[in-house]
XYZ file of C-alpha atoms in Angstrom:
131
model
C 0.179 -0.079 -0.093
C 1.321 3.443 -1.081
C 0.551 6.771 0.599
C 0.707 9.919 -1.412
C 0.094 13.468 0.094
C -2.033 15.958 -1.457
C -2.123 19.607 -1.000
C -4.049 22.715 -1.884
C -2.911 26.306 -1.673
C -4.638 29.972 -1.317
C -4.231 32.101 -4.380
C -6.298 35.419 -3.949
C -6.522 38.094 -6.751
C -9.198 41.226 -7.202
C -10.294 42.493 -10.519
C -9.355 45.881 -12.153
C -13.164 47.181 -11.635
C -12.443 47.412 -7.658
C -14.102 44.291 -7.146
C -12.098 41.409 -4.675
C -11.967 37.670 -6.305
C -10.456 35.140 -3.776
C -10.242 31.000 -4.066
C -9.893 28.966 -1.212
C -9.381 25.027 -1.218
C -11.947 23.034 1.106
C -8.872 21.453 2.598
C -5.766 22.004 3.343
C -4.165 18.676 2.923
C -5.272 15.050 1.895
C -3.865 11.591 1.873
C -4.663 9.050 -0.276
C -3.643 5.432 -1.290
C -2.246 4.310 -4.293
C -4.679 3.193 -7.606
C -7.711 5.647 -6.020
C -9.101 8.892 -7.926
C -9.360 12.369 -5.622
C -10.867 15.141 -5.900
C -9.295 18.753 -4.888
C -11.729 21.160 -4.642
C -11.180 24.730 -4.300
C -14.227 27.461 -3.526
C -14.186 31.017 -5.441
C -16.229 33.705 -5.265
C -16.501 37.196 -7.036
C -16.121 35.904 -10.695
C -18.115 35.826 -13.926
C -18.611 34.768 -16.412
C -15.732 34.432 -19.210
C -13.472 34.188 -16.157
C -11.113 30.595 -15.682
C -10.246 28.792 -12.697
C -6.804 27.323 -13.520
C -5.251 24.181 -11.722
C -0.894 23.884 -11.562
C 0.880 21.733 -10.215
C 4.347 21.923 -7.821
C 6.915 19.266 -7.049
C 9.517 20.504 -4.472
C 12.461 22.370 -5.975
C 10.566 22.875 -9.007
C 8.211 25.710 -10.402
C 4.400 24.869 -11.124
C 2.868 23.732 -14.405
C -0.069 24.445 -15.746
C -2.341 21.591 -15.899
C -5.914 22.666 -17.599
C -8.639 25.548 -16.741
C -11.888 25.933 -17.001
C -14.454 28.478 -18.390
C -16.515 29.997 -15.523
C -19.194 30.210 -18.374
C -22.654 27.733 -19.489
C -20.344 26.059 -22.102
C -17.916 25.392 -18.458
C -14.996 24.983 -21.703
C -11.526 22.905 -20.436
C -8.370 23.891 -21.700
C -6.136 21.328 -21.075
C -2.158 21.397 -20.638
C -0.666 20.436 -24.080
C 0.628 17.155 -23.681
C -2.711 16.322 -21.714
C -2.264 14.942 -18.019
C -4.172 11.979 -19.264
C -5.119 10.983 -15.295
C -6.361 14.166 -14.545
C -10.266 16.593 -15.142
C -12.333 18.890 -14.103
C -16.063 20.195 -12.682
C -17.597 23.832 -12.096
C -20.056 23.534 -10.094
C -21.406 27.662 -10.462
C -24.254 26.625 -7.494
C -21.553 26.563 -4.915
C -19.190 28.338 -6.369
C -16.743 25.100 -6.540
C -14.809 23.858 -8.652
C -12.769 20.257 -8.456
C -9.282 18.981 -9.670
C -10.422 14.939 -10.276
C -7.168 13.130 -9.804
C -7.631 9.427 -11.252
C -5.665 6.453 -10.202
C -3.406 8.891 -7.964
C 0.099 6.722 -7.744
C 2.757 8.330 -5.767
C 3.702 10.830 -8.740
C 0.903 12.822 -7.538
C 2.098 13.940 -4.603
C 3.069 17.872 -4.944
C 1.380 21.417 -4.445
C -1.637 22.027 -6.187
C -2.926 25.247 -6.867
C -6.215 26.669 -7.646
C -6.698 30.522 -8.921
C -9.029 33.126 -10.577
C -8.787 35.273 -13.168
C -9.203 35.735 -16.650
C -7.503 34.161 -19.883
C -4.174 34.380 -19.983
C -2.227 34.036 -23.897
C 0.779 30.562 -23.869
C 3.370 33.632 -23.717
C 2.507 34.605 -20.412
C 2.164 33.385 -16.819
C -0.917 34.319 -13.543
C 2.038 34.252 -11.211
C 5.940 33.579 -10.532
C 7.114 32.612 -8.057
């Protein structure tokens, strides 16, 4: 039996018009067994149609890597990283202001820091934040 630990962190941003946006994890830390499906959830507020909810992963000593983003809209369009991480998916529940990252068939390699972020679309040449 293999255990892996998954973390989420809080990111807060604000829009240019003065209305605050926020996003925060529902849990700070999770422990799961290998070969399970795990759902990481963040609750957000202050978003509007056209905003994106982003997911990133960071391994110790490495830069965050983009996993996927989902648009706050009726279509809930998901844009995956290229190449796509096949075991990752996202769900958006606008009624509860919640976004989920779903990791299937968990493995030790999934042990990392996971970031949820809220904001407008970023071009492929830019980054929503720098660490």
